[in-house]
DNA sequence: AAAATTAGTTAGGTTAGCCTAACTTTTATA
DNA sequence: TATAAAAGTTAGGCTAACCTAACTAATTTT
């Protein structure tokens, strides 16, 4: 069983490598900076994680996750994102408040709890930041997360989150007939003033670029194109 | 800010003293036993908690909570019981599974989280074990928790929990028209076979002593009598 | 290629929370 | 009331996770 701290190191390594990058490894200083500790501290932990066979690491070299280490990292990410979704959807936390609390909740040890939470939330695919939630098997569908502003004309996409979480913006979102999981079709983009024409529930409306860049969407068409 | 461990010591002291007793103090060995640590370890912590003015303690004497210490202890108890209620009511955990997970969840630091959870659960008065949940102000209504078996004939009481959590028992409970918060009136007790006649939803039925001792109830009449 | 910068490591120190072993104080009992 | 038992304390040690200071290795720059 990994300690909270060990879990945090594995998660950091996961985020630096697998997620936000192409290179599959990270340096000691990079990891230390990510966690807000000194390189000497990170170095100690890396040696320990190597001994536990959770990472690959050689003196003066870069670190990367082993299969076992990656499994733990993904579990922590899964817990983090499920809790964020719970806080956002059920407890009406705002988008920017969920992270801090989820940092604590992600370390609760109970397989049963997290699987029941997943079921209770009806197996959400995305957290409120629009990031993919790994499933119970540790599978993580890498989907392209983008804002409505970046979506292509003609494509149909699904709203999976918001960036701005102010009451005024959320009311506006609501007024436009938008909510999580709502399907949106991009009808046109006006070259003249950059307004975006979207179709929601068979109703067409125009939204500003500022509005559009605060709506996080997922697009099945784009995802397929990327995989091919 | 108290650490998880400090919180556990304060909670233990609270449970030993205020809750399950009349004497308002506890010995070092008693506290150590409650927490599963050695007396030497507890002794160190008691000195530390005294320094932080969270408990009163003199060498070779008993310990008791100060106002500040009691405040923290009650907050932890509140969090524990609210999480138990959440696990039981929303995530369909069974009665006997909630405690272990709540032991972890009770240390999550976020006032906002716990108050929102309270609201989400609609301000429950009791946890699934029938224990009172302190409110946001730290007020704890001490109510007498008893089983249906112990309730007096003629009194009306409210079901607040169950002891047995097997599927078969819960189905039986359900069949009798009983659920949490359901009002029950004790019609009579048959001296001959100890069967209890109860009225639930204007329907009278008989239950065995074995059944009755697994239903936890609260009785306003009894509570009033005790306070007077 | 030598020097300078950056990255990474080692050694030694701290604190929290635990332990054992030996001791002292208090309480109960003969 | 003396003594045995129970309760409580102290001293010294351990591990996890952090630190600083001084070092070595690798990489850039001139």
Short mmCIF file of C-alpha atoms (C1' of nucleotides) in Angstrom, two decimals:
data_model
loop_
_atom_site.label_atom_id
_atom_site.label_comp_id
_atom_site.label_asym_id
_atom_site.label_seq_id
_atom_site.Cartn_x
_atom_site.Cartn_y
_atom_site.Cartn_z
CA UNK A 1 0.00 0.00 0.00
CA UNK A 2 1.35 3.38 -1.00
CA UNK A 3 1.28 6.29 1.46
CA UNK A 4 -0.44 9.57 0.60
CA UNK A 5 2.93 11.09 -0.19
CA UNK A 6 3.95 8.20 -2.40
CA UNK A 7 0.64 8.50 -4.23
CA UNK A 8 1.32 12.19 -4.79
CA UNK A 9 4.73 11.49 -6.31
CA UNK A 10 3.26 8.87 -8.64
CA UNK A 11 0.46 11.20 -9.64
CA UNK A 12 2.95 14.01 -10.30
CA UNK A 13 5.06 11.74 -12.46
CA UNK A 14 1.95 10.65 -14.32
CA UNK A 15 0.85 14.21 -14.94
CA UNK A 16 4.28 15.37 -16.07
CA UNK A 17 4.82 12.41 -18.38
CA UNK A 18 1.84 10.48 -19.71
CA UNK A 19 -0.65 13.28 -19.61
CA UNK A 20 0.79 16.61 -20.55
CA UNK A 21 3.56 15.48 -22.78
CA UNK A 22 5.07 13.21 -25.32
CA UNK A 23 8.29 12.33 -23.49
CA UNK A 24 7.63 9.49 -21.05
CA UNK A 25 9.99 10.62 -18.33
CA UNK A 26 10.69 13.44 -15.91
CA UNK A 27 13.71 14.81 -14.10
CA UNK A 28 14.17 14.99 -10.35
CA UNK A 29 14.03 18.79 -10.19
CA UNK A 30 10.92 18.86 -12.36
CA UNK A 31 9.14 16.44 -10.04
CA UNK A 32 10.29 18.34 -6.96
CA UNK A 33 9.03 21.62 -8.41
CA UNK A 34 5.69 20.05 -9.30
CA UNK A 35 5.20 18.95 -5.70
CA UNK A 36 6.68 22.01 -4.04
CA UNK A 37 9.51 20.15 -2.31
CA UNK A 38 13.29 20.39 -2.58
CA UNK A 39 15.16 18.21 -5.09
CA UNK A 40 16.92 16.41 -2.25
CA UNK A 41 13.56 15.33 -0.86
CA UNK A 42 12.32 14.14 -4.23
CA UNK A 43 15.56 12.25 -4.74
CA UNK A 44 15.00 10.28 -1.51
CA UNK A 45 11.50 9.38 -2.57
CA UNK A 46 12.51 8.37 -6.09
CA UNK A 47 14.97 5.88 -4.63
CA UNK A 48 12.24 4.53 -2.41
CA UNK A 49 9.74 4.23 -5.26
CA UNK A 50 12.34 2.46 -7.35
CA UNK A 51 12.86 -0.06 -4.56
CA UNK A 52 9.11 -0.63 -4.49
CA UNK A 53 9.22 -1.16 -8.25
CA UNK A 54 6.77 1.63 -8.90
CA UNK A 55 9.12 3.68 -11.06
CA UNK A 56 12.17 3.18 -13.22
CA UNK A 57 15.07 5.34 -12.16
CA UNK A 58 18.84 5.32 -12.49
CA UNK A 59 21.27 7.63 -10.77
CA UNK A 60 21.53 10.93 -12.66
CA UNK A 61 18.82 9.73 -15.03
CA UNK A 62 15.17 10.56 -15.62
CA UNK A 63 12.28 8.74 -13.97
CA UNK A 64 9.29 6.98 -15.49
CA UNK A 65 6.39 4.93 -14.16
CA UNK A 66 6.39 1.13 -14.19
CA UNK A 67 3.15 -0.69 -14.95
CA UNK A 68 2.43 -1.03 -11.21
CA UNK A 69 3.22 2.63 -10.59
CA UNK A 70 1.04 3.77 -13.45
CA UNK A 71 -1.84 1.69 -12.11
CA UNK A 72 -1.69 3.47 -8.77
CA UNK A 73 -1.31 6.89 -10.42
CA UNK A 74 -4.38 6.31 -12.58
CA UNK A 75 -6.40 5.17 -9.57
CA UNK A 76 -5.54 8.39 -7.77
CA UNK A 77 -6.46 10.45 -10.83
CA UNK A 78 -9.73 8.53 -11.10
CA UNK A 79 -10.55 9.23 -7.47
CA UNK A 80 -9.60 12.88 -7.79
CA UNK A 81 -11.82 13.43 -10.80
CA UNK A 82 -14.77 11.48 -9.46
CA UNK A 83 -14.69 13.52 -6.27
CA UNK A 84 -14.46 16.73 -8.28
CA UNK A 85 -17.50 15.65 -10.22
CA UNK A 86 -19.35 14.83 -7.01
CA UNK A 87 -18.53 18.18 -5.46
CA UNK A 88 -19.55 20.04 -8.59
CA UNK A 89 -22.69 18.14 -9.51
CA UNK A 90 -24.13 17.11 -6.17
CA UNK A 91 -22.82 19.65 -3.70
CA UNK A 92 -22.92 22.67 -6.01
CA UNK A 93 -19.26 23.58 -5.57
CA UNK A 94 -17.97 25.92 -8.22
CA UNK A 95 -15.51 24.90 -10.87
CA UNK A 96 -12.54 26.55 -9.17
CA UNK A 97 -13.27 25.25 -5.66
CA UNK A 98 -13.34 21.54 -6.37
CA UNK A 99 -9.62 20.91 -6.88
CA UNK A 100 -8.37 21.74 -3.40
CA UNK A 101 -10.88 19.51 -1.62
CA UNK A 102 -10.39 16.70 -4.14
CA UNK A 103 -6.66 16.78 -3.35
CA UNK A 104 -7.60 15.48 0.08
CA UNK A 105 -10.41 13.15 -0.94
CA UNK A 106 -8.32 11.39 -3.57
CA UNK A 107 -6.37 9.60 -0.83
CA UNK A 108 -9.31 7.91 0.88
CA UNK A 109 -8.66 4.18 0.70
CA UNK A 110 -11.76 2.19 -0.17
CA UNK A 111 -12.30 0.50 -3.49
CA UNK A 112 -15.95 0.04 -2.63
CA UNK A 113 -16.41 3.73 -1.93
CA UNK A 114 -15.03 4.89 -5.22
CA UNK A 115 -16.93 2.34 -7.27
CA UNK A 116 -20.17 3.21 -5.51
CA UNK A 117 -19.48 6.90 -6.00
CA UNK A 118 -18.90 6.24 -9.69
CA UNK A 119 -22.25 4.44 -9.94
CA UNK A 120 -24.00 7.19 -7.96
CA UNK A 121 -22.73 9.78 -10.42
CA UNK A 122 -23.83 7.48 -13.27
CA UNK A 123 -20.35 6.73 -14.56
CA UNK A 124 -19.35 10.21 -15.71
CA UNK A 125 -16.82 10.41 -18.54
CA UNK A 126 -15.50 13.86 -17.66
CA UNK A 127 -14.83 15.92 -14.57
CA UNK A 128 -15.91 19.58 -14.30
CA UNK A 129 -12.63 20.69 -15.87
CA UNK A 130 -13.39 18.59 -18.92
CA UNK A 131 -10.71 16.00 -18.11
CA UNK A 132 -11.40 12.33 -18.81
CA UNK A 133 -12.19 10.13 -15.80
CA UNK A 134 -10.46 6.73 -15.98
CA UNK A 135 -12.90 3.83 -15.55
CA UNK A 136 -12.78 1.15 -12.84
CA UNK A 137 -10.37 -0.92 -14.93
CA UNK A 138 -7.93 1.97 -15.12
CA UNK A 139 -8.62 2.68 -18.75
CA UNK A 140 -8.29 6.28 -19.68
CA UNK A 141 -9.84 7.39 -22.96
CA UNK A 142 -7.65 10.16 -24.16
CA UNK A 143 -10.07 12.56 -25.75
CA UNK A 144 -9.32 15.95 -27.07
CA UNK A 145 -10.57 18.57 -24.70
CA UNK A 146 -11.27 21.89 -26.30
CA UNK A 147 -13.43 24.93 -25.90
CA UNK A 148 -16.48 25.67 -27.96
CA UNK A 149 -14.48 28.47 -29.57
CA UNK A 150 -12.07 25.97 -31.11
CA UNK A 151 -14.71 23.60 -32.42
CA UNK A 152 -15.07 23.23 -36.18
CA UNK A 153 -18.06 24.48 -38.11
CA UNK A 154 -20.44 21.66 -38.98
CA UNK A 155 -19.29 19.44 -36.15
CA UNK A 156 -21.49 18.34 -33.35
CA UNK A 157 -20.01 18.33 -29.86
CA UNK A 158 -21.02 17.77 -26.27
CA UNK A 159 -20.63 20.24 -23.44
CA UNK A 160 -18.59 18.65 -20.68
CA UNK A 161 -17.70 21.59 -18.45
CA UNK A 162 -17.20 25.29 -18.02
CA UNK A 163 -14.15 27.41 -17.30
CA UNK A 164 -15.74 30.47 -15.79
CA UNK A 165 -17.82 29.63 -12.78
CA UNK A 166 -19.27 32.97 -11.81
CA UNK A 167 -22.97 33.05 -11.05
CA UNK A 168 -23.54 35.52 -13.86
CA UNK A 169 -21.88 33.30 -16.46
CA UNK A 170 -23.66 30.18 -15.24
CA UNK A 171 -26.99 31.97 -15.47
CA UNK A 172 -26.13 33.01 -18.99
CA UNK A 173 -25.17 29.42 -19.86
CA UNK A 174 -28.45 28.26 -18.47
CA UNK A 175 -30.39 30.84 -20.42
CA UNK A 176 -28.80 29.56 -23.63
CA UNK A 177 -30.28 26.14 -22.89
CA UNK A 178 -26.85 24.70 -22.13
CA UNK A 179 -25.91 22.21 -19.42
CA UNK A 180 -23.47 19.36 -18.93
CA UNK A 181 -23.85 16.65 -21.59
CA UNK A 182 -25.91 18.94 -23.80
CA UNK A 183 -25.27 18.45 -27.51
CA UNK A 184 -24.23 21.53 -29.49
CA UNK A 185 -23.92 21.86 -33.26
CA UNK A 186 -21.74 24.57 -34.75
CA UNK A 187 -23.84 26.16 -37.47
CA UNK A 188 -21.52 28.92 -38.61
CA UNK A 189 -18.86 31.36 -37.61
CA UNK A 190 -19.36 34.97 -38.69
CA UNK A 191 -16.13 36.25 -40.11
CA UNK A 192 -17.29 39.83 -39.60
CA UNK A 193 -17.61 39.85 -35.79
CA UNK A 194 -16.48 36.33 -34.83
CA UNK A 195 -19.88 35.48 -33.37
CA UNK A 196 -20.58 31.76 -33.29
CA UNK A 197 -23.94 30.41 -34.38
CA UNK A 198 -24.83 27.30 -32.47
CA UNK A 199 -27.78 24.98 -32.45
CA UNK A 200 -28.99 23.73 -29.07
CA UNK A 201 -32.18 21.73 -28.79
CA UNK A 202 -33.21 22.69 -32.32
CA UNK A 203 -32.89 26.36 -31.43
CA UNK A 204 -30.24 28.49 -33.09
CA UNK A 205 -28.50 31.26 -31.21
CA UNK A 206 -25.37 33.37 -31.45
CA UNK A 207 -22.67 33.52 -28.84
CA UNK A 208 -19.58 35.69 -28.45
CA UNK A 209 -16.03 34.29 -28.62
CA UNK A 210 -15.64 35.21 -24.95
CA UNK A 211 -18.65 33.06 -24.13
CA UNK A 212 -17.46 30.20 -26.34
CA UNK A 213 -14.00 29.98 -24.84
CA UNK A 214 -15.52 29.32 -21.44
CA UNK A 215 -17.47 26.29 -22.56
CA UNK A 216 -15.51 23.03 -22.58
CA UNK A 217 -16.63 20.52 -25.19
CA UNK A 218 -15.77 17.09 -26.50
CA UNK A 219 -16.18 16.18 -30.14
CA UNK A 220 -16.58 12.57 -31.27
CA UNK A 221 -15.81 13.48 -34.87
CA UNK A 222 -12.52 15.15 -33.96
CA UNK A 223 -11.57 12.26 -31.68
CA UNK A 224 -12.13 9.74 -34.44
CA UNK A 225 -10.08 11.80 -36.87
CA UNK A 226 -7.18 11.87 -34.41
CA UNK A 227 -7.21 8.13 -33.80
CA UNK A 228 -7.20 7.35 -37.52
CA UNK B 1 -4.91 23.47 13.04
CA UNK B 2 -4.94 20.02 14.62
CA UNK B 3 -3.34 17.08 12.81
CA UNK B 4 -5.32 13.92 12.05
CA UNK B 5 -3.70 12.25 15.02
CA UNK B 6 -4.47 15.12 17.35
CA UNK B 7 -8.06 15.06 16.15
CA UNK B 8 -8.23 11.36 16.93
CA UNK B 9 -7.00 11.90 20.47
CA UNK B 10 -9.54 14.67 21.04
CA UNK B 11 -12.32 12.53 19.62
CA UNK B 12 -11.30 9.61 21.81
CA UNK B 13 -11.31 11.80 24.90
CA UNK B 14 -14.71 13.13 23.91
CA UNK B 15 -16.13 9.67 23.44
CA UNK B 16 -14.72 8.34 26.69
CA UNK B 17 -15.85 11.32 28.74
CA UNK B 18 -18.75 13.42 27.51
CA UNK B 19 -20.53 10.73 25.59
CA UNK B 20 -20.43 7.38 27.22
CA UNK B 21 -20.14 8.42 30.79
CA UNK B 22 -20.82 10.72 33.65
CA UNK B 23 -17.25 11.38 34.77
CA UNK B 24 -15.78 14.15 32.66
CA UNK B 25 -12.24 12.81 32.51
CA UNK B 26 -10.18 9.88 31.31
CA UNK B 27 -6.88 8.27 32.27
CA UNK B 28 -3.83 7.95 30.05
CA UNK B 29 -4.06 4.16 29.74
CA UNK B 30 -7.74 4.36 28.92
CA UNK B 31 -7.09 6.82 26.10
CA UNK B 32 -4.18 4.75 24.82
CA UNK B 33 -6.30 1.58 24.80
CA UNK B 34 -9.11 3.39 22.98
CA UNK B 35 -6.72 4.41 20.22
CA UNK B 36 -4.70 1.21 20.08
CA UNK B 37 -1.39 2.85 21.05
CA UNK B 38 0.93 2.38 24.02
CA UNK B 39 0.49 4.52 27.15
CA UNK B 40 3.90 6.12 26.56
CA UNK B 41 2.71 7.36 23.17
CA UNK B 42 -0.53 8.74 24.57
CA UNK B 43 1.40 10.45 27.34
CA UNK B 44 3.51 12.36 24.80
CA UNK B 45 0.42 13.51 22.96
CA UNK B 46 -1.41 14.55 26.11
CA UNK B 47 1.49 16.84 27.00
CA UNK B 48 1.36 18.30 23.52
CA UNK B 49 -2.42 18.83 23.63
CA UNK B 50 -2.08 20.51 27.00
CA UNK B 51 0.47 22.91 25.55
CA UNK B 52 -1.98 23.70 22.76
CA UNK B 53 -4.64 24.34 25.43
CA UNK B 54 -6.93 21.71 23.98
CA UNK B 55 -7.06 19.59 27.12
CA UNK B 56 -6.55 19.95 30.85
CA UNK B 57 -3.95 17.58 32.20
CA UNK B 58 -1.64 17.38 35.20
CA UNK B 59 1.13 14.87 35.74
CA UNK B 60 -0.29 11.62 37.13
CA UNK B 61 -3.79 13.06 36.79
CA UNK B 62 -6.74 12.48 34.48
CA UNK B 63 -7.37 14.42 31.28
CA UNK B 64 -10.39 16.41 30.16
CA UNK B 65 -11.25 18.59 27.20
CA UNK B 66 -11.07 22.36 27.32
CA UNK B 67 -13.68 24.39 25.48
CA UNK B 68 -11.41 24.66 22.44
CA UNK B 69 -10.64 20.95 22.50
CA UNK B 70 -14.28 20.01 22.81
CA UNK B 71 -15.12 22.22 19.85
CA UNK B 72 -12.68 20.33 17.64
CA UNK B 73 -13.84 16.95 18.95
CA UNK B 74 -17.46 17.74 18.18
CA UNK B 75 -16.55 18.92 14.71
CA UNK B 76 -14.83 15.61 14.03
CA UNK B 77 -17.82 13.67 15.39
CA UNK B 78 -20.12 15.77 13.22
CA UNK B 79 -18.07 15.04 10.15
CA UNK B 80 -17.85 11.33 10.97
CA UNK B 81 -21.60 10.97 11.38
CA UNK B 82 -22.51 13.05 8.36
CA UNK B 83 -20.23 10.93 6.19
CA UNK B 84 -21.71 7.76 7.66
CA UNK B 85 -25.15 9.05 6.78
CA UNK B 86 -24.01 9.88 3.26
CA UNK B 87 -22.50 6.45 2.74
CA UNK B 88 -25.58 4.73 4.08
CA UNK B 89 -28.28 6.82 2.46
CA UNK B 90 -26.76 7.85 -0.84
CA UNK B 91 -24.19 5.19 -1.63
CA UNK B 92 -26.12 2.21 -0.20
CA UNK B 93 -23.35 1.12 2.16
CA UNK B 94 -24.54 -1.23 4.86
CA UNK B 95 -24.74 -0.28 8.50
CA UNK B 96 -21.57 -2.12 9.45
CA UNK B 97 -19.43 -0.87 6.56
CA UNK B 98 -19.80 2.86 7.08
CA UNK B 99 -17.62 3.30 10.15
CA UNK B 100 -14.28 2.32 8.68
CA UNK B 101 -14.55 4.64 5.68
CA UNK B 102 -15.92 7.48 7.81
CA UNK B 103 -12.81 7.19 10.00
CA UNK B 104 -10.86 8.43 7.02
CA UNK B 105 -13.39 10.94 5.70
CA UNK B 106 -13.81 12.66 9.07
CA UNK B 107 -10.37 14.28 8.68
CA UNK B 108 -11.02 16.07 5.40
CA UNK B 109 -10.51 19.75 6.07
CA UNK B 110 -13.14 21.93 4.45
CA UNK B 111 -15.85 23.72 6.36
CA UNK B 112 -17.66 24.36 3.13
CA UNK B 113 -17.67 20.69 2.21
CA UNK B 114 -19.22 19.54 5.43
CA UNK B 115 -21.86 22.24 5.51
CA UNK B 116 -22.83 21.50 1.91
CA UNK B 117 -22.92 17.80 2.66
CA UNK B 118 -25.19 18.51 5.62
CA UNK B 119 -27.55 20.48 3.38
CA UNK B 120 -27.44 17.79 0.68
CA UNK B 121 -28.51 15.19 3.24
CA UNK B 122 -31.21 17.60 4.42
CA UNK B 123 -29.77 18.21 7.87
CA UNK B 124 -30.11 14.72 9.31
CA UNK B 125 -30.47 14.46 13.08
CA UNK B 126 -29.13 10.92 13.38
CA UNK B 127 -26.52 8.76 11.72
CA UNK B 128 -27.24 5.15 10.66
CA UNK B 129 -26.22 3.91 14.11
CA UNK B 130 -28.86 6.12 15.69
CA UNK B 131 -26.32 8.56 17.13
CA UNK B 132 -27.09 12.27 17.18
CA UNK B 133 -25.32 14.43 14.61
CA UNK B 134 -24.10 17.74 16.05
CA UNK B 135 -25.28 20.76 14.04
CA UNK B 136 -23.06 23.37 12.34
CA UNK B 137 -22.84 25.36 15.56
CA UNK B 138 -21.47 22.36 17.41
CA UNK B 139 -24.63 21.79 19.39
CA UNK B 140 -25.28 18.19 20.19
CA UNK B 141 -28.76 17.25 21.29
CA UNK B 142 -28.20 14.44 23.69
CA UNK B 143 -31.12 12.17 23.01
CA UNK B 144 -31.63 8.78 24.46
CA UNK B 145 -30.93 6.17 21.89
CA UNK B 146 -32.74 2.93 22.50
CA UNK B 147 -34.09 -0.02 20.64
CA UNK B 148 -37.73 -0.59 19.90
CA UNK B 149 -37.61 -3.42 22.42
CA UNK B 150 -36.89 -0.99 25.26
CA UNK B 151 -39.58 1.52 24.33
CA UNK B 152 -42.48 2.02 26.72
CA UNK B 153 -46.02 0.95 25.93
CA UNK B 154 -48.17 3.90 24.89
CA UNK B 155 -45.22 5.99 23.73
CA UNK B 156 -44.71 7.12 20.21
CA UNK B 157 -41.19 6.96 18.81
CA UNK B 158 -39.31 7.48 15.61
CA UNK B 159 -37.15 4.93 13.84
CA UNK B 160 -33.68 6.34 13.38
CA UNK B 161 -31.61 3.32 12.43
CA UNK B 162 -31.11 -0.41 12.41
CA UNK B 163 -28.58 -2.67 14.05
CA UNK B 164 -28.75 -5.69 11.81
CA UNK B 165 -28.00 -4.83 8.23
CA UNK B 166 -28.48 -8.10 6.47
CA UNK B 167 -30.54 -8.04 3.31
CA UNK B 168 -33.07 -10.42 4.84
CA UNK B 169 -33.65 -8.22 7.86
CA UNK B 170 -33.89 -5.06 5.81
CA UNK B 171 -36.46 -6.67 3.56
CA UNK B 172 -38.43 -7.67 6.62
CA UNK B 173 -38.21 -4.13 7.98
CA UNK B 174 -39.45 -2.86 4.68
CA UNK B 175 -42.33 -5.29 4.64
CA UNK B 176 -43.46 -3.99 8.04
CA UNK B 177 -43.79 -0.52 6.52
CA UNK B 178 -40.78 0.72 8.44
CA UNK B 179 -38.06 3.10 7.24
CA UNK B 180 -35.87 5.81 8.67
CA UNK B 181 -37.88 8.62 10.30
CA UNK B 182 -41.03 6.48 10.36
CA UNK B 183 -43.20 7.02 13.43
CA UNK B 184 -44.03 3.96 15.51
CA UNK B 185 -46.53 3.72 18.38
CA UNK B 186 -46.18 0.95 20.94
CA UNK B 187 -49.67 -0.46 21.33
CA UNK B 188 -49.01 -3.29 23.76
CA UNK B 189 -46.55 -5.87 24.92
CA UNK B 190 -47.85 -9.42 25.26
CA UNK B 191 -46.66 -10.81 28.56
CA UNK B 192 -47.28 -14.32 27.33
CA UNK B 193 -44.82 -14.44 24.42
CA UNK B 194 -43.16 -11.00 24.59
CA UNK B 195 -44.46 -10.05 21.17
CA UNK B 196 -44.70 -6.31 20.66
CA UNK B 197 -47.75 -4.78 19.05
CA UNK B 198 -46.87 -1.69 17.10
CA UNK B 199 -48.81 0.76 15.02
CA UNK B 200 -47.19 1.97 11.81
CA UNK B 201 -49.11 4.11 9.38
CA UNK B 202 -52.41 3.29 11.10
CA UNK B 203 -51.75 -0.42 10.65
CA UNK B 204 -51.16 -2.61 13.68
CA UNK B 205 -48.75 -5.52 13.57
CA UNK B 206 -46.84 -7.75 15.93
CA UNK B 207 -43.07 -8.09 16.02
CA UNK B 208 -40.75 -10.41 17.91
CA UNK B 209 -38.30 -9.20 20.58
CA UNK B 210 -35.47 -10.22 18.26
CA UNK B 211 -36.89 -7.96 15.57
CA UNK B 212 -37.50 -5.10 18.00
CA UNK B 213 -33.99 -5.06 19.42
CA UNK B 214 -32.58 -4.42 15.96
CA UNK B 215 -34.60 -1.28 15.39
CA UNK B 216 -33.09 1.88 16.85
CA UNK B 217 -35.61 4.52 17.90
CA UNK B 218 -35.78 7.92 19.49
CA UNK B 219 -38.60 8.96 21.77
CA UNK B 220 -39.53 12.60 22.32
CA UNK B 221 -41.60 11.74 25.39
CA UNK B 222 -38.73 9.91 27.06
CA UNK B 223 -36.30 12.71 26.18
CA UNK B 224 -38.54 15.31 27.76
CA UNK B 225 -38.94 13.24 30.89
CA UNK B 226 -35.17 12.97 31.22
CA UNK B 227 -34.54 16.68 30.83
CA UNK B 228 -37.15 17.61 33.42
"C1'" DA C 1 37.89 21.98 -25.01
"C1'" DA C 2 37.64 24.65 -20.82
"C1'" DA C 3 34.62 27.15 -17.97
"C1'" DA C 4 30.24 28.06 -16.28
"C1'" DT C 5 25.72 26.77 -15.45
"C1'" DT C 6 22.23 23.54 -14.37
"C1'" DA C 7 20.79 19.09 -12.64
"C1'" DG C 8 21.19 15.65 -9.47
"C1'" DT C 9 23.15 13.46 -5.18
"C1'" DT C 10 24.85 12.78 -0.45
"C1'" DA C 11 25.38 13.65 4.34
"C1'" DG C 12 23.55 15.18 8.30
"C1'" DG C 13 19.65 17.39 10.84
"C1'" DT C 14 14.50 18.15 12.21
"C1'" DT C 15 9.67 16.90 13.65
"C1'" DA C 16 5.60 13.87 14.34
"C1'" DG C 17 4.12 9.77 15.90
"C1'" DC C 18 5.10 5.55 17.20
"C1'" DC C 19 7.83 1.92 20.07
"C1'" DT C 20 10.34 -0.71 24.42
"C1'" DA C 21 12.37 -0.83 28.83
"C1'" DA C 22 13.00 0.98 33.12
"C1'" DC C 23 11.30 3.85 36.40
"C1'" DT C 24 7.92 6.42 39.77
"C1'" DT C 25 3.51 7.46 41.66
"C1'" DT C 26 -1.01 6.18 43.04
"C1'" DT C 27 -4.39 2.95 44.41
"C1'" DA C 28 -6.02 -1.34 46.13
"C1'" DT C 29 -5.48 -5.21 49.06
"C1'" DA C 30 -3.71 -8.35 52.54
"C1'" DT D 1 -0.05 0.31 57.20
"C1'" DA D 2 2.94 -2.19 54.39
"C1'" DT D 3 3.06 -4.23 50.11
"C1'" DA D 4 1.54 -5.66 45.70
"C1'" DA D 5 -0.69 -4.24 41.58
"C1'" DA D 6 -2.07 -0.82 38.43
"C1'" DA D 7 -1.43 3.52 36.33
"C1'" DG D 8 1.46 6.85 34.59
"C1'" DT D 9 6.07 8.79 33.21
"C1'" DT D 10 10.78 9.21 31.29
"C1'" DA D 11 14.60 8.15 28.40
"C1'" DG D 12 16.22 6.60 24.33
"C1'" DG D 13 15.25 4.64 19.53
"C1'" DC D 14 12.86 4.10 15.09
"C1'" DT D 15 10.76 5.64 10.44
"C1'" DA D 16 8.66 8.88 7.07
"C1'" DA D 17 9.02 13.05 5.04
"C1'" DC D 18 10.84 17.09 5.04
"C1'" DC D 19 15.06 20.47 5.21
"C1'" DT D 20 20.12 22.86 4.25
"C1'" DA D 21 24.77 22.72 2.77
"C1'" DA D 22 28.20 20.78 0.24
"C1'" DC D 23 29.24 17.92 -3.21
"C1'" DT D 24 29.50 15.51 -8.17
"C1'" DA D 25 27.84 14.80 -12.89
"C1'" DA D 26 25.96 16.49 -17.07
"C1'" DT D 27 25.07 20.02 -20.16
"C1'" DT D 28 25.71 24.59 -22.22
"C1'" DT D 29 28.15 28.38 -23.48
"C1'" DT D 30 32.11 30.85 -24.85
#
